[in-house]
mmCIF file of C-alpha atoms and ligand atoms in Angstrom:
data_model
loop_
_atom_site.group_PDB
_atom_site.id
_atom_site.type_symbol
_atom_site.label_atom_id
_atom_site.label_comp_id
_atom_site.label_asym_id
_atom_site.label_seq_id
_atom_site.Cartn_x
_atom_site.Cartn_y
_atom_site.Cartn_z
ATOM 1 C CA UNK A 39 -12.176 -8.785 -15.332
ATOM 2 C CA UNK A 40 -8.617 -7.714 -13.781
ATOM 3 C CA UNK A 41 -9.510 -6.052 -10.582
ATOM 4 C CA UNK A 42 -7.439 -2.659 -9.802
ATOM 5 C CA UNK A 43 -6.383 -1.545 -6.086
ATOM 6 C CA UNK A 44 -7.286 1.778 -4.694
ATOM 7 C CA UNK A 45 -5.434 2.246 -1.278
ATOM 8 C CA UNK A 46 -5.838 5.634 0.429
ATOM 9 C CA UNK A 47 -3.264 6.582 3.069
ATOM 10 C CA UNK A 48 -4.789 9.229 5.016
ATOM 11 C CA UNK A 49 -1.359 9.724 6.851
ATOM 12 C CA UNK A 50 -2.035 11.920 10.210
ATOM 13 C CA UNK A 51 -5.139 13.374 8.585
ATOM 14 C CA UNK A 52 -8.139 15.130 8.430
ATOM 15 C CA UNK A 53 -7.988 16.231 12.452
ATOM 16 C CA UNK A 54 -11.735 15.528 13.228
ATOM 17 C CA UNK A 55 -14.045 12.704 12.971
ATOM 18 C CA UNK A 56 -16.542 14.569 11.355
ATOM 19 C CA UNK A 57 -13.965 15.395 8.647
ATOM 20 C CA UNK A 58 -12.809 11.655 8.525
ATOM 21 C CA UNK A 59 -16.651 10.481 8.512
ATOM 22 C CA UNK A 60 -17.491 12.943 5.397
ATOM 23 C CA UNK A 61 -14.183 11.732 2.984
ATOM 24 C CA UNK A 62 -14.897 7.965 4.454
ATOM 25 C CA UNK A 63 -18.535 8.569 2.694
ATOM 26 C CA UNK A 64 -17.359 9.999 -0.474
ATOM 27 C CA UNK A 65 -15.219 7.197 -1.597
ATOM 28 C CA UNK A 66 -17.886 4.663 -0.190
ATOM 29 C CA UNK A 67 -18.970 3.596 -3.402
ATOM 30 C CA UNK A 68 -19.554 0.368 -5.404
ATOM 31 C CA UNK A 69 -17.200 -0.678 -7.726
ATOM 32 C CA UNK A 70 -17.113 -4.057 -9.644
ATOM 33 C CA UNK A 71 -13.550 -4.009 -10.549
ATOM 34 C CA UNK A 72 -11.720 -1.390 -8.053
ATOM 35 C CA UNK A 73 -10.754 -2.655 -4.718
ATOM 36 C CA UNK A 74 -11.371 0.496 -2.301
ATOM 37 C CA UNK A 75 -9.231 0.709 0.749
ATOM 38 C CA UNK A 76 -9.211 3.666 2.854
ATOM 39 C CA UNK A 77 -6.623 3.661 5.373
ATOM 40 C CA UNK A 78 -7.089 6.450 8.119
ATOM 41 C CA UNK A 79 -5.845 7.074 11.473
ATOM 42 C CA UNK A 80 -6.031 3.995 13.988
ATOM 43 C CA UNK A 81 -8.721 6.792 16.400
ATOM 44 C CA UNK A 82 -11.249 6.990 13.612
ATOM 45 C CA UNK A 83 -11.469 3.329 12.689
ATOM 46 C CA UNK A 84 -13.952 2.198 14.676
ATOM 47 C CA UNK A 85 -16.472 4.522 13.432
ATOM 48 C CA UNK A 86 -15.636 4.796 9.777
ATOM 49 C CA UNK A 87 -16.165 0.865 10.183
ATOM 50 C CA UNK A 88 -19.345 1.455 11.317
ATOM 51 C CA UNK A 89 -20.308 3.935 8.359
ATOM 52 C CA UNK A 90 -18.529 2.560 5.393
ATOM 53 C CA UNK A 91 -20.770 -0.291 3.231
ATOM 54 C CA UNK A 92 -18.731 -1.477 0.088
ATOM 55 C CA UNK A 93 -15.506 -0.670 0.801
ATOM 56 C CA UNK A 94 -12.395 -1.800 2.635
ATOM 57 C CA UNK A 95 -10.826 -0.842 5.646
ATOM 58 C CA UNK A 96 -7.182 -0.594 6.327
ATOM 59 C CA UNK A 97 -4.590 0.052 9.127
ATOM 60 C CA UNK A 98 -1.542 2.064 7.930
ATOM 61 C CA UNK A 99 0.911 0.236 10.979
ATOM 62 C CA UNK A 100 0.427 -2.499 13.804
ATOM 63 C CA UNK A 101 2.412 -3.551 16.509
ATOM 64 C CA UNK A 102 3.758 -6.958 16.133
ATOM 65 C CA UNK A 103 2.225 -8.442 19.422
ATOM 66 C CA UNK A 104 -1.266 -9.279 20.278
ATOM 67 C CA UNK A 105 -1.307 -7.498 23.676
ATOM 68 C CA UNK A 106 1.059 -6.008 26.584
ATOM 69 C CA UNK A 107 3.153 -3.518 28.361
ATOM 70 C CA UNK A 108 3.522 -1.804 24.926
ATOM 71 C CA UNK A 109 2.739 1.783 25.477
ATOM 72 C CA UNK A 110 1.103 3.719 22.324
ATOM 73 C CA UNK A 111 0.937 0.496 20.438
ATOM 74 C CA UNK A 112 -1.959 -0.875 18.752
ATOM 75 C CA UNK A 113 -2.022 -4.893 17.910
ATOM 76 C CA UNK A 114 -2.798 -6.664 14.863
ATOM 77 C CA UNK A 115 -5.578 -8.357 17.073
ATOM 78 C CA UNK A 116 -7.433 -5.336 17.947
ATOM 79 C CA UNK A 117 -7.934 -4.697 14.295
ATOM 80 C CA UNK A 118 -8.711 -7.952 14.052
ATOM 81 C CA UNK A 119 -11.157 -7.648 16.252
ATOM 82 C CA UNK A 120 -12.407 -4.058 14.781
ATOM 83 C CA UNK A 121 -12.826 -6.375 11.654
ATOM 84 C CA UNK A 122 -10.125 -4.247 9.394
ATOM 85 C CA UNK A 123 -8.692 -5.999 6.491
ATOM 86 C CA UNK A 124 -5.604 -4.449 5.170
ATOM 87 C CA UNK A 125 -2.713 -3.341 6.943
ATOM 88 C CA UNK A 126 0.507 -0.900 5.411
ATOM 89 C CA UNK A 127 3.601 -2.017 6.569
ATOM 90 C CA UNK A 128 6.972 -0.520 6.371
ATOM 91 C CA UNK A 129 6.142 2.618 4.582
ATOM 92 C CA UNK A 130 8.971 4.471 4.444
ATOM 93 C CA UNK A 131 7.885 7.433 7.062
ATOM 94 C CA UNK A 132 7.573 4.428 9.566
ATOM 95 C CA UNK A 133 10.938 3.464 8.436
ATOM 96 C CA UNK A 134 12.603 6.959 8.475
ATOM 97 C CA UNK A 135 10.983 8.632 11.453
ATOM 98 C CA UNK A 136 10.148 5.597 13.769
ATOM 99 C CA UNK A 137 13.404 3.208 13.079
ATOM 100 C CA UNK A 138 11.436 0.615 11.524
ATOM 101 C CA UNK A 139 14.190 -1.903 10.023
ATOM 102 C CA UNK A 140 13.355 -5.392 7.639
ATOM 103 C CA UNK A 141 13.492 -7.389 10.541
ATOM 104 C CA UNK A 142 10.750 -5.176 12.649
ATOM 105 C CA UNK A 143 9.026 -5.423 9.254
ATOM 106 C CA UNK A 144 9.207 -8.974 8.872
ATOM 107 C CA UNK A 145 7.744 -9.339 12.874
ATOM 108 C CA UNK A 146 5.196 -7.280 12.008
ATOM 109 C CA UNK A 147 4.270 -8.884 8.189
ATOM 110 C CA UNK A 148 4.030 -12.368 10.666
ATOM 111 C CA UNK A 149 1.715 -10.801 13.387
ATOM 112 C CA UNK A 150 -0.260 -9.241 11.086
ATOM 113 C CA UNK A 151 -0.651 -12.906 9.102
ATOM 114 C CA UNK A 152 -0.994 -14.747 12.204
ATOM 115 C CA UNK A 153 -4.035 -12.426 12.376
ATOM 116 C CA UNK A 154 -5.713 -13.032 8.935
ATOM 117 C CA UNK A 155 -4.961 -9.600 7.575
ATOM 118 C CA UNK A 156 -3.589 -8.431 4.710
ATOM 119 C CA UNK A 157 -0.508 -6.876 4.693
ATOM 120 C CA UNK A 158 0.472 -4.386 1.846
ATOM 121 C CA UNK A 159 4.083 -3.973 2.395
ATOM 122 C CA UNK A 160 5.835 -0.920 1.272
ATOM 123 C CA UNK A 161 9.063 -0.993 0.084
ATOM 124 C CA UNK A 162 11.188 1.504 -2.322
ATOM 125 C CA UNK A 163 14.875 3.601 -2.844
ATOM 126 C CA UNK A 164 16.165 7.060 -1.939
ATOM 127 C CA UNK A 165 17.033 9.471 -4.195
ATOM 128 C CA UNK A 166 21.286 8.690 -3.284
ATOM 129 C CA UNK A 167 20.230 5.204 -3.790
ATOM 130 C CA UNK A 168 18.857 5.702 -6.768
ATOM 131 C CA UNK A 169 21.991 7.816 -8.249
ATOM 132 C CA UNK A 170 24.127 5.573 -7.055
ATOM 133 C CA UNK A 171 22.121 2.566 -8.988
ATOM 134 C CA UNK A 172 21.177 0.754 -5.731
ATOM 135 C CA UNK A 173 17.515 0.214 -6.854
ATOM 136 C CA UNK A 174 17.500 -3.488 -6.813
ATOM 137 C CA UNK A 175 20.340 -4.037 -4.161
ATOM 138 C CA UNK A 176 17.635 -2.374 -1.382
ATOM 139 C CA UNK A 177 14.744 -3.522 -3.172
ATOM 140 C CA UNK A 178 16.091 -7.206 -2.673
ATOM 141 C CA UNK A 179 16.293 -6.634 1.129
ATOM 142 C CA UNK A 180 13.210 -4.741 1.389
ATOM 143 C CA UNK A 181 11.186 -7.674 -0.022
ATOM 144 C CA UNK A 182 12.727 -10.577 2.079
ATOM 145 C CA UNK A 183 10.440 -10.491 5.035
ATOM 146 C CA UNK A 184 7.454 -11.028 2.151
ATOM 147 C CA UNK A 185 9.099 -14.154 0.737
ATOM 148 C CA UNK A 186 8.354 -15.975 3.860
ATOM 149 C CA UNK A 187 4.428 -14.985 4.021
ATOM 150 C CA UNK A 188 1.985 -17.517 3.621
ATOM 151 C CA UNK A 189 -0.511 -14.649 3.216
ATOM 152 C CA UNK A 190 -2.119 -14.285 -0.357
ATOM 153 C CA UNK A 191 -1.804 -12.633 -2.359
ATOM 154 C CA UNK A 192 1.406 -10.741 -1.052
ATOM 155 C CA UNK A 193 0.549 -6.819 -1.780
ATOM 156 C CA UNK A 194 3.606 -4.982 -2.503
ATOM 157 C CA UNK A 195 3.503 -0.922 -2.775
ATOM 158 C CA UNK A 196 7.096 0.017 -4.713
ATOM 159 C CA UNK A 197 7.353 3.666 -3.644
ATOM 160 C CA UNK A 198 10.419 5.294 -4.044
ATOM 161 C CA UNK A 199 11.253 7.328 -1.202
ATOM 162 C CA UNK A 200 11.597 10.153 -3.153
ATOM 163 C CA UNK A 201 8.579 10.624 -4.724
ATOM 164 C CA UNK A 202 6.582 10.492 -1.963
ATOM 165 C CA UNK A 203 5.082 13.705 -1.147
ATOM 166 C CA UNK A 204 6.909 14.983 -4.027
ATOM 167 C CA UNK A 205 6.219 17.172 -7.147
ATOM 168 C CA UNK A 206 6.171 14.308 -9.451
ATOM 169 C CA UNK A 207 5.242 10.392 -9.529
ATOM 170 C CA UNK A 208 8.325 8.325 -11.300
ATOM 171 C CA UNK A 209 8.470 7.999 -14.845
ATOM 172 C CA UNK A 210 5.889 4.955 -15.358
ATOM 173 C CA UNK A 211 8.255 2.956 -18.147
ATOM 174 C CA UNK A 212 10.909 3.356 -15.172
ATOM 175 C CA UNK A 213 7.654 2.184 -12.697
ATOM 176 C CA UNK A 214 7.370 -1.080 -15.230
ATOM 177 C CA UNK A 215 11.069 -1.729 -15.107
ATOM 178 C CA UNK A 216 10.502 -1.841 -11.230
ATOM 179 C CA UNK A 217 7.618 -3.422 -11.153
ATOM 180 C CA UNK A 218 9.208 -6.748 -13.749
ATOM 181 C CA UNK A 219 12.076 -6.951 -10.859
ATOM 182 C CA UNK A 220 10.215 -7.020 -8.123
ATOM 183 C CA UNK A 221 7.445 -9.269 -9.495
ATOM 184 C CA UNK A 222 10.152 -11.552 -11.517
ATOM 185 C CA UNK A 223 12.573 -11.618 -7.832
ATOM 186 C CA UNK A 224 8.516 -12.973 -5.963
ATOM 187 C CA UNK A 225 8.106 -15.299 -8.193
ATOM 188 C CA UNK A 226 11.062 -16.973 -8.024
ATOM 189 C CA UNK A 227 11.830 -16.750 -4.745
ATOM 190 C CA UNK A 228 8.420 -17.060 -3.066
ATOM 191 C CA UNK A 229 6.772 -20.338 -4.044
ATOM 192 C CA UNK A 230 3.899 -18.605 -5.070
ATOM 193 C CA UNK A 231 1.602 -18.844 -8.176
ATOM 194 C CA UNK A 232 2.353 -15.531 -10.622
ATOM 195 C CA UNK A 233 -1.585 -14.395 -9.963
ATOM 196 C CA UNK A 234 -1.192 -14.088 -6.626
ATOM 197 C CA UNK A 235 1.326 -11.156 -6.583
ATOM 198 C CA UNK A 236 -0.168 -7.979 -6.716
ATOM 199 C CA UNK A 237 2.192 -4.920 -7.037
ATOM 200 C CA UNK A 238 1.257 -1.212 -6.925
ATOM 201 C CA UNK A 239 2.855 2.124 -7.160
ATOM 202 C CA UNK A 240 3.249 5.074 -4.602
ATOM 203 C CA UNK A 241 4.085 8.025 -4.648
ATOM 204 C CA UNK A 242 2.591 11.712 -5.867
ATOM 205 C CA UNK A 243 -0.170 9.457 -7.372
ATOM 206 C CA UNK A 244 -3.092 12.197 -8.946
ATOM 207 C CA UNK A 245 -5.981 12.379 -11.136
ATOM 208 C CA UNK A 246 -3.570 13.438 -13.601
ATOM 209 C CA UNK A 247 -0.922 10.578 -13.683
ATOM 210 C CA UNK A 248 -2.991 7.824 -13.031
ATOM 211 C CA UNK A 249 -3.847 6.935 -16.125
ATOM 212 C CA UNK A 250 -0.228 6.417 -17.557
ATOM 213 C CA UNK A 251 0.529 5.374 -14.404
ATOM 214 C CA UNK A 252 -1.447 1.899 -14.521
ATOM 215 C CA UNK A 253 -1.202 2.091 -18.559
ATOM 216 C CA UNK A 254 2.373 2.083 -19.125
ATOM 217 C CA UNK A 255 3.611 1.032 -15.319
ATOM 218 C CA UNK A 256 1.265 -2.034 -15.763
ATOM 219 C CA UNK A 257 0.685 -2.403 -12.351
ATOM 220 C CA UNK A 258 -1.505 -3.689 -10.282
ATOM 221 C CA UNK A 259 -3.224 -0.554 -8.570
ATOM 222 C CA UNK A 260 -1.956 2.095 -6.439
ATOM 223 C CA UNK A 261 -1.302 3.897 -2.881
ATOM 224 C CA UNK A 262 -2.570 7.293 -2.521
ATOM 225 C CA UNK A 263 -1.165 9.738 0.160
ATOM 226 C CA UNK A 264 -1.962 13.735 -0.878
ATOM 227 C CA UNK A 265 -4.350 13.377 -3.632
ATOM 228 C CA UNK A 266 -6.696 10.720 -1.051
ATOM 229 C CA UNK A 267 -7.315 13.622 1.176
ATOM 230 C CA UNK A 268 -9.777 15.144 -1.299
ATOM 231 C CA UNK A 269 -12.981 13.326 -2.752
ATOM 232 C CA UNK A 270 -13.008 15.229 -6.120
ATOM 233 C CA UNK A 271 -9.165 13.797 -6.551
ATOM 234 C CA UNK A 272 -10.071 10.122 -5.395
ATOM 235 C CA UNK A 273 -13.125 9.677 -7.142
ATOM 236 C CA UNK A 274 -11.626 10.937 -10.249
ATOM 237 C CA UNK A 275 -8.795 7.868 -9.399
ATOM 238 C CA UNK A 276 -11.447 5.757 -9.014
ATOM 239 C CA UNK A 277 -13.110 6.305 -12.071
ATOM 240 C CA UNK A 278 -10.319 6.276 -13.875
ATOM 241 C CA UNK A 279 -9.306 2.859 -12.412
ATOM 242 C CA UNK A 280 -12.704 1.636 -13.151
ATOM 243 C CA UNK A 281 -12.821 2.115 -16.788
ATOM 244 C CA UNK A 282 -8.917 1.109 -17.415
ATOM 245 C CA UNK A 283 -9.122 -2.155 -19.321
ATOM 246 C CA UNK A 284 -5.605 -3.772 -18.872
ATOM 247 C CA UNK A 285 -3.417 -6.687 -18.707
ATOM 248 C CA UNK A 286 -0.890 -5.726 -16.114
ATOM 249 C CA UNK A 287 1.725 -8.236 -16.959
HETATM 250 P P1 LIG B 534 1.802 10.839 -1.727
HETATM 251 O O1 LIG B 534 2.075 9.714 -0.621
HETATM 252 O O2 LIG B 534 0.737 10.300 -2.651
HETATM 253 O O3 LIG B 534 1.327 12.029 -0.958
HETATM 254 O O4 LIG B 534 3.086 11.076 -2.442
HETATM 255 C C1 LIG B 534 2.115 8.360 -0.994
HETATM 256 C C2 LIG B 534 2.424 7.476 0.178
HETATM 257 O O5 LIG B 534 3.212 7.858 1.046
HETATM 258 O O6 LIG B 534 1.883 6.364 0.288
#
């Protein structure tokens, strides 16, 4: 049975642990064929770890040393240690907002490795790259620091910049086109066995879209900003994810 992923990217949200605690519950539920990953801020982790039974817990950045004179950092070894499995790297507000370049990226992909977690790695266009047809020119750059990974399987979350926190998710035969490049450019670049490359969508992901989304995108799973932040929204992702019945290929 092909097994979907659910990643939820909190962001800088909810603003209480009480609030954190109560969504963390919600989407704590068993699922045979949905990987759940909620990712939410690095000051509630410790307790939602405590609380959470079936699902997974993720990081949404990490530092790319274990310890130091680093100040507001927070190392791939502490959430080690915190026993967190996934980690996003390079999403595009990290990117935009905190300089974040491939070759911080690719420090960060190794640390996190080095580490034994999983790194979903975010990469995806602007809107002037898109017009000006640069799609695959930045994708190609965005996905070198991955090629090098011994990690499996390499996660990749294609989320153009643009339709992130948008009004609308990309057009999902557009998503598949993506999705062919960047799993066609893994393959032959990565020595890596086609299975193990898992590639998801982000970006104004709903309750609505989903559906086509995995359907006619034929990807692997998806990662959830907005539409995470409320249980009637994710579980209704979930669900759907659960009964979808598709080869992604
Ligand atoms: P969004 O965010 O679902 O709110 O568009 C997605 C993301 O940034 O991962």
């Amino acid at each position: 049975m092909k097994k979907f992923f659910a990643i939820f990217n909190w962001k800088m949200n909810p603003s209480s642990l009480e609030e954190a605690i109560f969504l963390a519950s919600k989407n704590d539920i068993k699922s045979k064929n949905v990987e759940i990953v909620i990712c939410p801020p690095f000051v509630f982790l410790p307790e939602i770890k405590k609380i959470v039974k079936n699902i997974k817990i993720g990081a949404q950045n990490c530092f790319f040393e274990n310890e130091g004179s680093f100040t507001g950092e927070i190392s791939p070894l502490m959430l080690k240690k915190l026993k967190v499995d996934y980690v996003i790297l390079g999403h595009s507000e990290r990117r935009i907002y905190f300089g974040e370049d491939n070759e911080i990226i690719f420090k960060k992909i190794k640390a996190a490795e080095a580490n034994k977690l999983q790194p979903v790695l975010c990469i995806g266009e602007t809107k002037e790259q898109k017009e000006k047809k640069l799609t695959f020119k930045i994708l190609k750059k965005q996905l070198q620091p991955i090629l090098k990974t011994k990690k499996r399987p390499i996660i990749i979350a294609y989320e153009p910049v643009w339709a992130i926190g948008g009004k609308e998710a990309e057009n999902p035969k557009k998503i598949y086109e993506v999705k062919k490049f960047i799993y066609d450019f893994i393959l032959k670049y990565g020595k890596i066995e086609s299975n193990q490359i898992k590639i998801l969508y982000g970006g104004t992901v709903n309750k609505e879209n989903i559906k086509l989304i995995i359907e006619k995108g034929k990807v692997d799973g998806v990662l959830v900003g907005r539409a995470s932040l409320s249980p009637e929204e994710s579980l209704k992702i979930i669900k759907t994810l659960s009964q979808l019945n598709v080869g992604t290929r």
